Each structure stands twice: as structure tokens, then as C-alpha cells.
């Protein structure tokens, strides 16, 4: 009987050792895989022209909204080489199906326009776990559950991800990873505000350089034509500004203003 007890004890210890080694091996394999995949996400964010922040910004600058789908993103980059580069950036290294990052538009309740977007990775379990509503608004993003957190980007900048593998989260936590969260209006304003002109200096800068489109700010005295159009003028030139839907502004006649927008090659 003593021999039997010793055998059972040794067998139990052996089994516990096998289980412990298996768990440790599994842990380090998952940790190594996690680091490799998050490093790939970080590298994609750091791409100069096709990084996550700039990928959406080019489209938004031209359309004053974000794309309705990833296909519309790819179609926008009409060059085959550019479209393929965009597709490589959007590939989700965590996806079990080798799929793309999940692209989700974020809408403004003021005007119903997609002014922001999320990029969501399948994360450590390889599958999207969030049940997404029909429409996501800036006010409802916090209802979604992610492995990590990001504040909405208001400038074009490279993301820094502070991500570490957690075995607890792997088993019980939020697994979807938030790769990008962008506020298009804020990004556009902060980018265009770096180029400030009067109507006259704007004209002077457009002609020699041959711009057909230019994100910029123009300042001068205001004159309202109607609810959606404002003229900004100096002594020599004037700029007609079609105002953005859903952003009401109280502007007095002859008030000094600064309007942020895109010049679209309409010179009279």
C-alpha cells in the first residue's frame, strides 16, 4: 500500500510538472506571438504616407467625411501600387482569417456625417468580439470594450502603443484591440491652420505654385451671403467660403474672422 501511495504521489507530481511546463510554454509562445503582431501594428502606424492616421486623412481632406467602407478607401487610391500599399497597411496580423482591420465610421450627432473612424484588430483571440451597433457616435465609442485605450487623434501623429501580453485578459478580458481612433474635423483644422493667408496672399501663393487644392486658413473681414456661404475679404481680393454642414457660427458683418477650409481651384 505504501508503494502504491508513493507511485500515485510521484505520478501526480509528474502530471503537475507536465501541466506547468505546458502552460509556461503556451504562455511564452503567446507572448512572443503577441509582441511580433503588435510590433507589426506599430510599424504600420509609423508609415509616412500610408500609416493608420494619414490613410484616412487624405480621404477626409478631399471629401469632408470618412469613407463609407474600406473598399471606398482602396478605390480612392486609384493607382494600383497605392491601393495595394493601403491594403497591406489594413491587414490585421491578429486575424485568424487573415482579414483586414475592422473599419468603423464614427458619426457626428450634429450633422450625421462620418467625422471620425476606428480601426479595430481581432486581438489576442483572433476574432472580433464587440457587438457593434448600426451607427457609432463619438458619444457612444466608450460603450465598446477594448484591450487597450486610445484618445481620439486630433493631429496627424504616429501612435505609441503601450501593449503587453496579459494571460488573464487572454482568458477573461476584453480582447479586441483599438488600433486607431481619429477625429477628422480636429485633424483637418489643426493641419490647415498651419497655412494662414489673407485673400490676397492666398492668391499670390496659388498662382506661382499651381495649387489646385490646398488645405489652409484665410482671414479677413466677413460678409454673410446666406446661411451656408460667407465672404472673407481684404482690400484687394475676396474668398467665397461654403460653410461646413452642422457647424453653426454667429458671425457679424465686417467682423474679423479666420476660416479654415480647402481651396478647390475656383478663381474668379
C-alpha positions as CSV (number, residue, x, y, z in Angstrom):
1,X,0.0,0.0,0.0
2,X,2.8,2.4,0.8
3,X,4.4,1.7,-2.6
4,X,1.1,2.4,-4.2
5,X,0.7,5.8,-2.4
6,X,4.3,6.7,-3.4
7,X,3.6,5.8,-7.0
8,X,0.4,7.9,-7.1
9,X,2.2,10.8,-5.5
10,X,5.1,10.7,-8.0
11,X,2.6,10.3,-10.9
12,X,0.7,13.3,-9.6
13,X,3.8,15.4,-9.3
14,X,4.9,14.3,-12.8
15,X,1.5,15.3,-14.3
16,X,1.6,18.6,-12.4
17,X,5.1,19.3,-13.8
18,X,3.9,18.4,-17.4
19,X,0.9,20.8,-17.0
20,X,3.1,23.6,-15.6
21,X,5.7,23.2,-18.4
22,X,2.9,23.1,-21.0
23,X,1.3,26.3,-19.5
24,X,4.6,28.1,-19.4
25,X,5.4,27.0,-23.0
26,X,2.0,28.2,-24.1
27,X,2.4,31.5,-22.2
28,X,5.8,32.3,-23.8
29,X,4.6,31.3,-27.3
30,X,1.6,33.5,-27.0
31,X,3.6,36.3,-25.5
32,X,6.2,36.1,-28.4
33,X,3.4,36.0,-31.0
34,X,1.7,39.0,-29.3
35,X,4.8,41.1,-29.4
36,X,5.5,40.2,-33.1
37,X,2.0,41.2,-34.1
38,X,1.8,44.4,-32.1
39,X,5.2,45.4,-33.5
40,X,3.7,45.0,-37.0
41,X,0.8,47.2,-36.0
42,X,3.2,49.8,-34.7
43,X,5.3,49.6,-37.9
44,X,2.1,50.2,-40.0
45,X,1.2,53.2,-37.9
46,X,4.6,54.7,-38.5
47,X,4.4,54.5,-42.3
48,X,4.8,58.1,-43.6
49,X,2.1,58.2,-46.3
50,X,0.1,55.1,-45.6
51,X,0.2,54.9,-41.8
52,X,-3.1,54.5,-40.0
53,X,-3.5,58.2,-39.2
54,X,-2.7,59.5,-42.7
55,X,-4.6,56.8,-44.6
56,X,-7.9,58.3,-43.5
57,X,-6.8,62.0,-43.5
58,X,-6.1,62.1,-47.3
59,X,-9.7,60.9,-48.0
60,X,-11.2,63.2,-45.4
61,X,-9.4,66.3,-46.7
62,X,-10.9,65.8,-50.1
63,X,-14.4,64.7,-49.1
64,X,-15.1,66.3,-45.7
65,X,-16.1,62.9,-44.5
66,X,-14.5,59.5,-44.0
67,X,-15.0,56.6,-46.5
68,X,-18.2,54.5,-46.3
69,X,-16.1,51.3,-46.4
70,X,-12.5,50.0,-46.8
71,X,-13.3,49.4,-50.5
72,X,-14.0,53.1,-50.9
73,X,-10.6,53.8,-49.3
74,X,-8.9,51.5,-51.8
75,X,-10.9,52.9,-54.8
76,X,-9.8,56.4,-53.7
77,X,-6.2,55.4,-54.1
78,X,-6.6,54.9,-57.8
79,X,-3.0,54.0,-58.5
80,X,-2.7,50.2,-58.3
81,X,0.5,50.5,-56.4
82,X,-1.0,52.9,-53.8
83,X,-4.1,50.7,-53.4
84,X,-2.0,47.6,-52.7
85,X,0.0,49.6,-50.2
86,X,-3.2,50.7,-48.5
87,X,-4.4,47.1,-48.4
88,X,-1.2,45.9,-46.8
89,X,-1.5,48.5,-44.1
90,X,-5.1,47.5,-43.4
91,X,-4.2,43.8,-43.0
92,X,-4.8,42.6,-39.4
93,X,-1.9,40.5,-38.1
94,X,-4.1,39.1,-35.3
95,X,-7.0,37.9,-37.6
96,X,-7.4,34.1,-37.7
97,X,-8.9,34.5,-41.2
98,X,-6.1,36.8,-42.4
99,X,-8.7,39.5,-42.7
100,X,-8.4,43.3,-42.6
101,X,-8.6,45.5,-39.6
102,X,-12.3,46.3,-38.9
103,X,-13.0,49.8,-40.1
104,X,-15.9,51.6,-38.2
105,X,-17.1,55.1,-39.0
106,X,-17.8,57.4,-36.1
107,X,-20.6,59.9,-36.8
108,X,-21.4,63.3,-35.5
109,X,-24.9,63.6,-34.0
110,X,-25.0,67.3,-35.1
111,X,-25.0,66.5,-38.8
112,X,-25.0,62.8,-39.4
113,X,-21.6,63.0,-41.2
114,X,-18.8,60.4,-40.5
115,X,-16.3,62.7,-38.9
116,X,-14.3,60.0,-37.2
117,X,-13.2,56.4,-37.6
118,X,-12.0,53.4,-35.6
119,X,-9.7,50.7,-36.7
120,X,-10.2,47.5,-34.6
121,X,-7.9,44.5,-34.6
122,X,-9.3,41.0,-33.7
123,X,-6.8,41.0,-30.9
124,X,-5.4,38.1,-28.9
125,X,-8.2,35.6,-29.6
126,X,-8.1,36.3,-33.4
127,X,-11.8,37.3,-33.6
128,X,-13.8,40.5,-33.3
129,X,-15.8,40.2,-30.0
130,X,-17.6,43.6,-29.9
131,X,-21.2,43.6,-31.0
132,X,-21.3,46.8,-33.0
133,X,-24.5,48.9,-33.2
134,X,-25.8,50.1,-36.6
135,X,-24.1,53.5,-36.0
136,X,-21.3,54.5,-33.7
137,X,-21.2,58.1,-32.5
138,X,-18.4,60.0,-30.6
139,X,-20.7,59.8,-27.6
140,X,-21.0,56.0,-27.8
141,X,-17.5,54.9,-28.5
142,X,-16.8,54.4,-24.8
143,X,-19.5,51.7,-24.7
144,X,-17.3,49.5,-26.8
145,X,-14.8,47.3,-25.0
146,X,-11.1,47.1,-26.0
147,X,-7.9,45.5,-24.7
148,X,-6.3,49.0,-24.7
149,X,-7.4,52.6,-24.9
150,X,-6.7,55.5,-27.3
151,X,-7.7,59.1,-27.1
152,X,-9.1,60.3,-30.5
153,X,-6.3,61.7,-32.6
154,X,-6.7,65.5,-33.2
155,X,-3.4,65.8,-35.2
156,X,-1.5,63.7,-37.7
157,X,1.0,61.9,-35.5
158,X,2.4,58.4,-35.0
159,X,0.7,56.3,-32.4
160,X,2.6,54.9,-29.4
161,X,1.2,51.6,-28.2
162,X,1.8,50.6,-24.6
163,X,0.8,46.9,-25.1
164,X,1.8,43.9,-23.0
165,X,0.5,40.4,-23.2
166,X,-1.8,39.5,-20.3
167,X,-2.7,35.9,-19.7
168,X,-5.7,36.9,-17.6
169,X,-7.0,39.1,-20.4
170,X,-6.3,36.3,-22.9
171,X,-8.7,34.1,-20.9
172,X,-11.2,36.5,-19.4
173,X,-10.6,40.2,-20.5
174,X,-11.5,42.4,-23.4
175,X,-9.7,41.0,-26.4
176,X,-10.4,43.4,-29.4
177,X,-7.5,45.9,-29.9
178,X,-8.1,49.6,-30.8
179,X,-5.5,50.4,-33.4
180,X,-6.7,53.9,-34.4
181,X,-9.4,56.4,-33.3
182,X,-9.4,59.6,-35.3
183,X,-11.4,62.9,-35.2
184,X,-11.3,64.1,-38.8
185,X,-12.5,67.7,-38.1
186,X,-9.9,68.3,-35.4
187,X,-7.1,66.8,-37.6
188,X,-8.2,68.9,-40.6
189,X,-8.4,72.1,-38.5
190,X,-5.0,71.6,-36.9
191,X,-3.3,70.7,-40.2
192,X,-4.9,73.5,-42.3
193,X,-4.3,76.2,-39.6
194,X,-0.6,75.9,-40.2
195,X,-1.1,77.7,-43.5
196,X,-2.6,81.1,-42.8
197,X,-3.3,83.7,-45.6
198,X,-5.3,86.8,-46.3
199,X,-7.3,86.6,-49.6
200,X,-4.5,88.5,-51.4
201,X,-1.6,86.4,-50.0
202,X,-3.6,83.2,-50.8
203,X,-3.9,84.3,-54.4
204,X,-0.2,85.1,-54.6
205,X,0.7,81.7,-53.2
206,X,-1.7,79.8,-55.5
207,X,-0.6,81.1,-58.9
208,X,3.2,80.6,-58.8
209,X,2.9,77.2,-57.2
210,X,0.0,75.9,-59.3
211,X,-2.1,74.5,-56.5
212,X,-5.4,73.0,-57.5
213,X,-6.3,72.1,-53.9
214,X,-4.9,73.5,-50.7
215,X,-5.9,73.0,-47.0
216,X,-5.4,76.4,-45.4
217,X,-6.9,79.2,-43.3
218,X,-7.9,82.6,-44.7
219,X,-8.5,85.6,-42.5
220,X,-10.2,88.9,-43.3
221,X,-13.5,90.8,-42.8
222,X,-16.6,88.7,-43.1
223,X,-19.8,89.3,-45.1
224,X,-22.6,86.7,-44.9
225,X,-24.3,85.9,-48.2
226,X,-26.7,83.3,-46.8
227,X,-26.9,80.6,-44.1
228,X,-24.3,78.5,-45.9
229,X,-21.9,81.0,-47.5
230,X,-19.6,83.6,-46.1
231,X,-17.3,86.0,-48.0
232,X,-13.9,86.8,-46.4
233,X,-12.3,89.8,-47.9
234,X,-9.4,92.2,-47.7
235,X,-8.8,95.4,-49.7
236,X,-7.9,93.6,-52.9
237,X,-9.4,90.1,-53.0
238,X,-12.2,88.1,-51.5
239,X,-12.8,84.4,-50.9
240,X,-16.2,82.8,-51.0
241,X,-16.5,80.1,-48.3
242,X,-19.1,77.4,-48.4
243,X,-19.6,76.6,-44.7
244,X,-19.4,73.1,-43.3
245,X,-22.8,71.4,-42.6
246,X,-23.7,71.1,-38.9
247,X,-21.3,73.7,-37.5
248,X,-23.3,76.9,-37.0
249,X,-21.4,80.1,-36.4
250,X,-22.6,83.5,-35.3
251,X,-20.6,86.0,-37.5
252,X,-21.3,89.7,-37.6
253,X,-21.0,91.9,-40.7
254,X,-17.4,93.2,-41.2
255,X,-16.2,91.1,-38.2
256,X,-12.5,89.9,-38.5
257,X,-12.6,86.2,-38.9
258,X,-10.4,83.2,-39.7
259,X,-12.0,80.4,-41.8
260,X,-10.3,77.0,-42.1
261,X,-11.0,75.0,-45.2
262,X,-9.9,73.7,-48.6
263,X,-9.3,75.9,-51.6
264,X,-10.6,74.0,-54.7
265,X,-9.2,75.8,-57.7
266,X,-12.1,78.2,-58.3
267,X,-10.5,81.5,-59.1
268,X,-12.6,84.5,-60.4
